Amino acid sequence: MDQDELLSNSFYKDVVSFLEVVEKTIDINPNLITRLKYPRRAIRVSIPVRMDDGSMQVFRGYRVQHNHVLGPFKGGIRYHPNVNLGEVSALASLMTYKNSLLNLPLGGAKGGVKVNPNSLSRVELEALSRRFATEIGPFIGPDKDIPAPDVGTNPETMAWIMDTFSLETGFSQTGVVTGKPVEIGGSRGRLSATGLGVVYIAEQALETQRKEISQSTFAIQGFGNVGSHVAIEAHAMGAKILAVSDIKGGIYNPRGINISELIRYLKEHRFVEGFPHTNTITNEELLELDVDVLCPCALESVIHEKNVNKVKAKIIVEGANGPVTPQALDYLLKNNVLVVPDILANGGGAVVSYFEWVQDISWLFWKEQEVREKLKKVMVDTFTRVWNFTKTYQKSKDKDNLRLSAMAIALLRLEKAMKLRGQI
Ligand code: GLU
């Protein structure tokens, strides 16, 4: 792997810098850190698609398999115009740390196609997804590498990938992807799992400041699968959602937005703008609102050196992967803002993906309530482990650096496993 090519991507560089901070702070095998700076394998593919007008377009696709010392590779597939090898590698590394931190028997991977899914018809999207599945087919499978949805993909995308893989191998293999529709082996509760997990974590973070979720205010950036479910679940627990946004912009009401009505409104209107009883705000303005909990649930690097001094929230829960850059994190820590890192905060999706995989392998399916209870237990236990590590291990100047603790716990588990396997 060409390290320079990866490091030319600032997000990849940021993820590597999280590793280096841990290396400087705790006693850990330096060979582990050196190894983890390189993904194990990166697959680049061309995806030819015959478009509806008869022309041919070729899209670029990637699957990066970062580390699988703990179990099969696992991680989502993203469809977005900015997808590139560096970004997918950064996201694959974060999956290794997320799955390790959550104590799952899974490694880390990520895939992506450089495409704007909204500009393709459904027929074109299906053709693209099926061809991508064929190209990465030799490298995925229920005990090799298990994709899932991410930005720009959904249960339908997973159904196409599962079907293509199954047709090519000759029999139905439900366990090759997670986040599928329930009718074909998906888990109940998977669709809302990432958002619900974010809310369970927000509840824990608020508790450390002696606040209750039912008395708190939220601003949520991004209204995709993560952000919309954060809004629904937090609203159901009595929190006031002051602002939400999507790619076109945001809406704000200082008395709180009626989320059930907003969901009904979105069935007719594609975007949140224009929702009655709200003012229009920009995505940037949303990040600057004075709320108890700010949830950036869209894309990476949205809170950075240049805008971090305008953030007023006292708690940030990273629903997206990598929304706070390392420079912004330093500033926030100095200003006593509690930042709950992605690998903990948005781990709910990975946890219920694991539950789905287990259900597929055992052909025994659970009720939604059972999934939600099991998810809550994992999220609360993991938050507690990270919180306790912060209190007992870190020096006082690093107080409440949950990113450092979460990374340290994840790396110490990987260190043990890699040592036992004779890899470091
Ligand atoms: N794409 C999600 C994430 O970033 C889910 C991954 C999975 O379920 O494998 O955590």
Coordinates of C-alpha atoms and ligand atoms in Angstrom, one line a residue:
M1 CA 0.0 0.0 0.0
D2 CA 1.2 3.4 -0.9
Q3 CA 1.2 5.3 2.4
D4 CA 1.8 8.7 0.7
E5 CA -1.3 8.3 -1.4
L6 CA -3.4 7.7 1.7
L7 CA -1.8 10.4 3.7
S8 CA -2.5 13.0 1.0
N9 CA -6.1 12.7 2.3
S10 CA -6.6 14.9 5.3
F11 CA -9.2 12.6 6.9
Y12 CA -6.9 9.6 6.7
K13 CA -4.1 11.8 8.2
D14 CA -6.5 12.7 11.1
V15 CA -7.3 9.1 11.8
V16 CA -3.6 8.3 11.9
S17 CA -3.0 11.2 14.2
F18 CA -5.5 9.6 16.7
L19 CA -3.3 6.5 16.7
E20 CA -0.2 8.6 17.4
V21 CA -1.9 10.4 20.3
V22 CA -2.6 7.1 22.0
E23 CA 1.0 5.9 21.3
K24 CA 2.3 9.0 23.1
T25 CA -0.1 8.7 26.1
I26 CA -0.2 5.0 27.1
D27 CA 2.1 2.1 27.2
I28 CA 1.4 0.3 23.9
N29 CA 3.5 -1.8 21.5
P30 CA 4.8 0.6 18.8
N31 CA 4.7 -2.2 16.2
L32 CA 1.0 -2.3 16.6
I33 CA 0.7 1.4 15.7
T34 CA 3.1 1.0 12.7
R35 CA 1.0 -1.9 11.4
L36 CA -2.4 -0.2 11.8
K37 CA -1.3 2.8 9.7
Y38 CA -1.6 0.6 6.7
P39 CA -4.8 -1.1 5.6
R40 CA -4.3 -4.8 5.0
R41 CA -5.8 -4.8 1.5
A42 CA -7.5 -2.3 -0.8
I43 CA -9.5 -3.3 -3.9
R44 CA -10.1 -0.8 -6.6
V45 CA -12.7 -1.6 -9.3
S46 CA -14.2 -0.1 -12.4
I47 CA -18.0 -0.3 -12.5
P48 CA -19.5 0.0 -16.0
V49 CA -23.1 0.9 -16.1
R50 CA -25.4 1.2 -19.1
M51 CA -27.4 4.3 -18.4
D52 CA -31.1 4.7 -19.2
D53 CA -30.2 6.8 -22.4
G54 CA -28.2 3.9 -23.8
S55 CA -24.8 5.4 -23.0
M56 CA -22.1 3.7 -20.9
Q57 CA -20.6 5.3 -17.8
V58 CA -17.8 3.9 -15.7
F59 CA -17.8 4.5 -12.0
R60 CA -14.9 4.1 -9.5
G61 CA -15.4 1.7 -6.6
Y62 CA -13.3 0.7 -3.6
R63 CA -13.4 -1.9 -0.8
V64 CA -10.7 -1.4 1.8
Q65 CA -10.1 -4.2 4.4
H66 CA -8.1 -2.6 7.2
N67 CA -7.7 -5.3 9.8
H68 CA -9.3 -8.7 10.6
V69 CA -7.4 -10.0 13.6
L70 CA -10.6 -10.1 15.7
G71 CA -12.9 -11.7 13.1
P72 CA -14.2 -11.2 9.6
F73 CA -13.9 -7.7 8.0
K74 CA -17.0 -5.6 8.6
G75 CA -18.2 -2.2 7.5
G76 CA -20.5 -0.2 5.3
I77 CA -20.6 0.9 1.7
R78 CA -20.9 4.6 0.8
Y79 CA -22.2 6.2 -2.4
H80 CA -21.1 9.8 -2.6
P81 CA -19.4 12.1 -5.2
N82 CA -16.4 12.7 -2.8
V83 CA -15.5 9.0 -2.3
N84 CA -11.8 8.3 -2.8
L85 CA -9.3 5.8 -1.6
G86 CA -8.0 7.9 1.3
E87 CA -11.5 8.5 2.7
V88 CA -12.6 4.9 2.4
S89 CA -9.3 3.8 4.1
A90 CA -9.9 6.3 7.0
L91 CA -13.4 4.9 7.4
A92 CA -12.2 1.3 7.2
S93 CA -9.7 2.1 10.0
L94 CA -12.4 3.6 12.2
M95 CA -14.4 0.4 11.8
T96 CA -11.5 -1.7 13.1
Y97 CA -11.4 0.6 16.2
K98 CA -15.2 0.7 16.6
N99 CA -15.6 -3.1 16.4
S100 CA -12.7 -3.6 18.8
L101 CA -14.0 -1.1 21.3
L102 CA -17.5 -2.6 21.2
N103 CA -16.0 -6.1 21.9
L104 CA -17.4 -7.5 18.7
P105 CA -15.7 -10.5 17.0
L106 CA -15.2 -8.4 13.8
G107 CA -12.5 -6.6 12.0
G108 CA -12.8 -3.3 10.0
A109 CA -13.5 -2.5 6.4
K110 CA -15.3 0.0 4.3
G111 CA -16.4 0.4 0.7
G112 CA -17.5 3.2 -1.5
V113 CA -18.5 4.2 -5.0
K114 CA -17.8 7.7 -6.3
V115 CA -21.3 8.6 -7.5
N116 CA -24.1 10.9 -6.6
P117 CA -26.9 8.4 -6.0
N118 CA -29.6 11.1 -6.4
S119 CA -28.5 11.7 -10.0
L120 CA -29.1 8.0 -11.0
S121 CA -32.5 6.3 -11.8
R122 CA -33.5 3.3 -9.7
V123 CA -32.6 1.0 -12.6
E124 CA -29.2 2.6 -13.0
L125 CA -28.5 2.3 -9.2
E126 CA -29.5 -1.4 -9.2
A127 CA -27.2 -2.0 -12.2
L128 CA -24.3 -0.2 -10.4
S129 CA -24.9 -2.0 -7.1
R130 CA -25.0 -5.4 -8.8
R131 CA -21.9 -4.8 -10.8
F132 CA -20.0 -3.5 -7.8
A133 CA -21.1 -6.7 -5.9
T134 CA -19.7 -8.8 -8.7
E135 CA -16.4 -7.0 -8.8
I136 CA -15.8 -7.2 -5.0
G137 CA -17.5 -10.7 -4.9
P138 CA -14.4 -12.8 -4.5
F139 CA -13.3 -10.8 -1.4
I140 CA -16.6 -10.7 0.5
G141 CA -18.7 -13.4 2.2
P142 CA -20.4 -14.2 5.5
D143 CA -17.1 -15.3 7.0
K144 CA -14.7 -13.1 5.0
D145 CA -16.1 -9.5 4.8
I146 CA -19.7 -8.3 5.5
P147 CA -20.8 -5.0 4.0
A148 CA -23.6 -2.8 5.4
P149 CA -25.3 0.5 4.5
D150 CA -23.5 3.8 5.0
V151 CA -24.0 7.3 3.5
G152 CA -26.1 7.1 0.3
T153 CA -27.0 3.4 0.5
N154 CA -29.9 1.6 2.2
P155 CA -31.6 -1.8 2.8
E156 CA -32.5 -2.0 -0.9
T157 CA -28.9 -1.6 -1.9
M158 CA -28.0 -4.4 0.5
A159 CA -30.8 -6.6 -1.0
W160 CA -29.3 -6.2 -4.5
I161 CA -25.8 -7.0 -3.2
M162 CA -27.0 -10.1 -1.3
D163 CA -29.0 -11.3 -4.3
T164 CA -26.1 -10.8 -6.7
F165 CA -23.7 -12.6 -4.4
S166 CA -26.2 -15.4 -3.8
L167 CA -26.8 -15.9 -7.5
E168 CA -23.1 -16.1 -8.2
T169 CA -22.4 -18.6 -5.4
G170 CA -25.5 -20.7 -6.2
F171 CA -27.4 -20.5 -3.0
S172 CA -29.0 -17.9 -0.7
Q173 CA -26.4 -16.3 1.6
T174 CA -28.2 -13.9 3.8
G175 CA -25.1 -13.4 6.1
V176 CA -23.0 -11.7 3.3
V177 CA -24.5 -8.2 4.2
T178 CA -26.2 -6.6 7.1
G179 CA -28.8 -3.9 7.1
K180 CA -31.0 -5.9 4.7
P181 CA -34.8 -5.7 4.6
V182 CA -36.3 -7.8 7.4
E183 CA -38.1 -10.0 4.9
I184 CA -34.9 -11.4 3.5
G185 CA -32.9 -11.9 6.7
G186 CA -32.5 -8.4 8.1
S187 CA -32.7 -7.7 11.8
R188 CA -35.6 -6.0 13.3
G189 CA -34.4 -2.7 14.8
R190 CA -31.4 -2.4 12.4
L191 CA -32.7 0.7 10.5
S192 CA -33.0 2.8 13.7
A193 CA -30.1 1.3 15.5
T194 CA -27.4 3.9 14.8
G195 CA -29.7 6.8 15.7
L196 CA -31.0 5.0 18.8
G197 CA -27.5 4.2 19.9
V198 CA -26.5 7.9 19.5
V199 CA -29.4 8.8 21.8
Y200 CA -28.5 6.2 24.5
I201 CA -25.0 7.6 24.4
A202 CA -26.3 11.2 24.6
E203 CA -28.4 10.2 27.7
Q204 CA -25.2 8.8 29.4
A205 CA -23.2 12.0 28.5
L206 CA -26.0 14.2 29.9
E207 CA -26.0 12.2 33.1
T208 CA -22.4 13.0 33.7
Q209 CA -23.5 16.6 33.8
R210 CA -26.5 15.7 36.0
K211 CA -29.0 16.5 33.2
E212 CA -31.9 14.4 32.0
I213 CA -32.6 13.8 28.4
S214 CA -36.3 14.9 28.9
Q215 CA -35.0 18.3 30.0
S216 CA -32.5 18.8 27.3
T217 CA -32.2 20.5 23.9
F218 CA -30.7 19.0 20.7
A219 CA -29.4 20.3 17.3
I220 CA -29.0 17.5 14.7
Q221 CA -27.0 18.0 11.5
G222 CA -28.0 15.5 8.7
F223 CA -31.4 13.9 8.4
G224 CA -30.4 10.7 6.7
N225 CA -30.6 7.3 8.4
V226 CA -28.6 8.4 11.4
G227 CA -29.9 11.9 12.0
S228 CA -33.6 11.2 11.4
H229 CA -33.6 8.4 13.9
V230 CA -31.7 10.5 16.5
A231 CA -34.5 13.1 16.1
I232 CA -37.3 10.5 16.4
E233 CA -35.8 8.6 19.4
A234 CA -34.7 11.7 21.3
H235 CA -38.1 13.4 20.7
A236 CA -39.8 10.2 22.0
M237 CA -37.7 10.5 25.2
G238 CA -38.9 14.0 25.7
A239 CA -35.9 16.0 24.4
K240 CA -36.6 19.2 22.5
I241 CA -35.1 19.2 19.0
L242 CA -34.4 22.8 18.2
A243 CA -32.9 22.3 14.8
V244 CA -32.3 19.7 12.1
S245 CA -30.8 19.9 8.6
D246 CA -30.2 18.1 5.4
I247 CA -28.0 18.8 2.3
K248 CA -30.1 21.8 1.3
G249 CA -30.1 23.5 4.7
G250 CA -31.7 23.5 8.1
I251 CA -34.8 24.5 10.1
Y252 CA -34.9 26.0 13.6
N253 CA -37.6 26.6 16.2
P254 CA -36.4 27.7 19.7
R255 CA -39.5 26.0 21.3
G256 CA -38.8 22.7 19.6
I257 CA -39.7 21.0 16.3
N258 CA -42.6 18.5 16.2
I259 CA -40.6 15.5 14.8
S260 CA -43.6 13.2 14.1
E261 CA -45.2 16.0 12.0
L262 CA -41.8 16.6 10.2
I263 CA -41.6 12.9 9.3
R264 CA -45.1 13.1 7.8
Y265 CA -44.1 16.3 5.9
L266 CA -41.1 14.6 4.5
K267 CA -43.3 11.9 2.8
E268 CA -44.4 14.6 0.4
H269 CA -41.5 17.0 0.5
R270 CA -38.0 15.7 0.0
F271 CA -36.2 18.2 2.1
V272 CA -36.9 19.7 5.6
E273 CA -36.9 23.3 4.3
G274 CA -40.3 25.0 4.4
F275 CA -41.6 23.0 7.3
P276 CA -44.2 25.1 9.1
H277 CA -43.4 27.0 12.3
T278 CA -39.7 27.0 11.7
N279 CA -37.1 29.5 10.5
T280 CA -34.5 28.6 7.8
I281 CA -30.9 28.3 8.9
T282 CA -27.7 27.1 7.2
N283 CA -25.8 24.0 8.1
E284 CA -23.1 26.2 9.5
E285 CA -25.5 28.1 11.7
L286 CA -26.9 24.9 13.1
L287 CA -23.4 23.9 14.4
E288 CA -23.3 27.2 16.3
L289 CA -26.6 26.9 18.2
D290 CA -26.7 27.1 22.0
V291 CA -28.0 23.6 22.8
D292 CA -27.2 20.9 25.4
V293 CA -26.4 18.3 22.7
L294 CA -25.0 18.9 19.2
C295 CA -25.2 15.8 17.0
P296 CA -23.2 16.1 13.7
C297 CA -24.7 13.1 11.8
A298 CA -23.7 13.9 8.2
L299 CA -20.1 13.8 7.0
E300 CA -16.6 14.0 8.3
S301 CA -14.6 17.2 9.2
V302 CA -17.5 19.5 9.5
I303 CA -16.2 21.0 12.8
H304 CA -12.7 22.2 12.2
E305 CA -10.1 24.8 13.1
K306 CA -12.0 27.6 11.4
N307 CA -15.5 27.2 12.9
V308 CA -14.9 25.5 16.2
N309 CA -14.7 28.7 18.2
K310 CA -18.3 29.4 17.3
V311 CA -19.6 26.1 18.8
K312 CA -21.7 26.7 21.9
A313 CA -23.0 23.2 22.8
K314 CA -21.6 21.7 26.0
I315 CA -21.8 18.1 24.6
I316 CA -21.1 16.9 21.1
V317 CA -22.1 13.4 20.1
E318 CA -20.5 12.2 16.9
G319 CA -23.3 10.5 14.9
A320 CA -21.2 10.7 11.7
N321 CA -17.8 9.2 11.3
G322 CA -15.0 11.8 11.9
P323 CA -17.1 15.0 12.1
V324 CA -14.7 16.8 14.5
T325 CA -11.1 17.2 13.3
P326 CA -8.2 16.6 15.8
Q327 CA -7.4 20.4 15.8
A328 CA -11.1 21.2 16.6
L329 CA -11.1 18.4 19.3
D330 CA -8.1 20.0 21.1
Y331 CA -9.9 23.4 21.2
L332 CA -13.1 21.8 22.5
L333 CA -11.3 19.9 25.2
K334 CA -9.6 23.1 26.4
N335 CA -13.0 24.7 26.5
N336 CA -14.5 21.9 28.6
V337 CA -16.8 20.5 25.9
L338 CA -17.5 16.8 26.2
V339 CA -17.0 15.2 22.8
V340 CA -18.2 11.6 22.5
P341 CA -16.2 10.1 19.6
D342 CA -17.8 8.3 16.6
I343 CA -16.4 4.9 17.4
L344 CA -18.5 4.9 20.6
A345 CA -21.3 7.3 19.8
N346 CA -22.4 5.8 16.4
G347 CA -21.5 2.2 17.3
G348 CA -25.2 1.1 17.5
G349 CA -25.3 0.4 13.8
A350 CA -22.3 -1.9 14.0
V351 CA -23.8 -3.6 17.1
V352 CA -27.1 -4.4 15.5
S353 CA -25.3 -5.5 12.3
Y354 CA -23.5 -8.0 14.5
F355 CA -26.8 -9.1 15.9
E356 CA -28.2 -9.5 12.3
W357 CA -25.2 -11.5 11.3
V358 CA -25.6 -13.8 14.3
Q359 CA -29.3 -14.2 13.5
D360 CA -28.6 -15.0 9.9
I361 CA -26.0 -17.7 10.8
S362 CA -28.3 -19.3 13.4
W363 CA -31.5 -18.8 11.3
L364 CA -33.2 -17.6 14.5
F365 CA -34.7 -14.1 14.5
W366 CA -35.3 -11.8 17.5
K367 CA -38.1 -9.5 18.4
E368 CA -37.5 -5.7 18.0
Q369 CA -37.8 -5.1 21.8
E370 CA -35.1 -7.8 22.4
V371 CA -32.8 -6.1 19.9
R372 CA -33.3 -2.7 21.5
E373 CA -32.7 -4.0 25.0
K374 CA -29.5 -5.8 24.0
L375 CA -28.3 -2.7 22.1
K376 CA -28.9 -0.5 25.1
K377 CA -26.9 -2.8 27.3
V378 CA -23.9 -2.8 24.9
M379 CA -24.0 1.0 24.5
V380 CA -24.3 1.8 28.2
D381 CA -21.6 -0.8 29.1
T382 CA -19.2 0.6 26.5
F383 CA -19.8 4.2 27.6
T384 CA -19.2 3.2 31.2
R385 CA -15.9 1.4 30.2
V386 CA -14.7 4.5 28.3
W387 CA -15.8 6.9 31.1
N388 CA -14.1 4.8 33.8
F389 CA -10.9 4.5 31.7
T390 CA -10.9 8.3 31.3
K391 CA -11.3 8.8 35.1
T392 CA -8.7 6.3 36.2
Y393 CA -6.1 6.2 33.4
Q394 CA -5.7 9.6 31.9
K395 CA -3.6 12.3 33.5
S396 CA -5.6 15.3 34.8
K397 CA -4.6 17.5 31.8
D398 CA -6.3 15.1 29.5
K399 CA -9.5 15.1 31.5
D400 CA -12.6 13.8 29.7
N401 CA -10.8 13.1 26.4
L402 CA -13.1 10.3 25.5
R403 CA -11.6 10.0 22.0
L404 CA -8.3 9.1 23.6
S405 CA -9.9 6.6 26.0
A406 CA -12.0 4.9 23.4
M407 CA -9.0 4.6 21.0
A408 CA -6.8 3.3 23.8
I409 CA -9.3 0.6 24.8
A410 CA -9.8 -0.5 21.2
L411 CA -6.0 -0.6 20.6
L412 CA -5.3 -2.5 23.8
R413 CA -7.7 -5.3 22.7
L414 CA -6.1 -5.4 19.2
E415 CA -2.6 -5.5 20.8
K416 CA -3.5 -8.6 22.8
A417 CA -5.1 -10.4 19.8
M418 CA -2.2 -9.5 17.5
K419 CA 0.4 -10.6 20.0
L420 CA -1.4 -13.9 20.6
R421 CA -1.5 -14.5 16.9
G422 CA 2.2 -13.7 16.6
Q423 CA 1.7 -10.7 14.3
I424 CA 3.5 -8.1 16.4
Ligands
GLU1 N1 -21.8 2.2 8.1 C1 -22.0 2.0 9.6 C2 -20.8 2.6 10.4 O1 -20.1 3.4 9.9 C3 -22.4 0.6 9.9 C4 -21.3 -0.5 9.6 C5 -21.8 -1.9 9.8 O2 -23.0 -2.1 10.2 O3 -21.1 -2.8 9.4 O4 -20.7 2.2 11.5

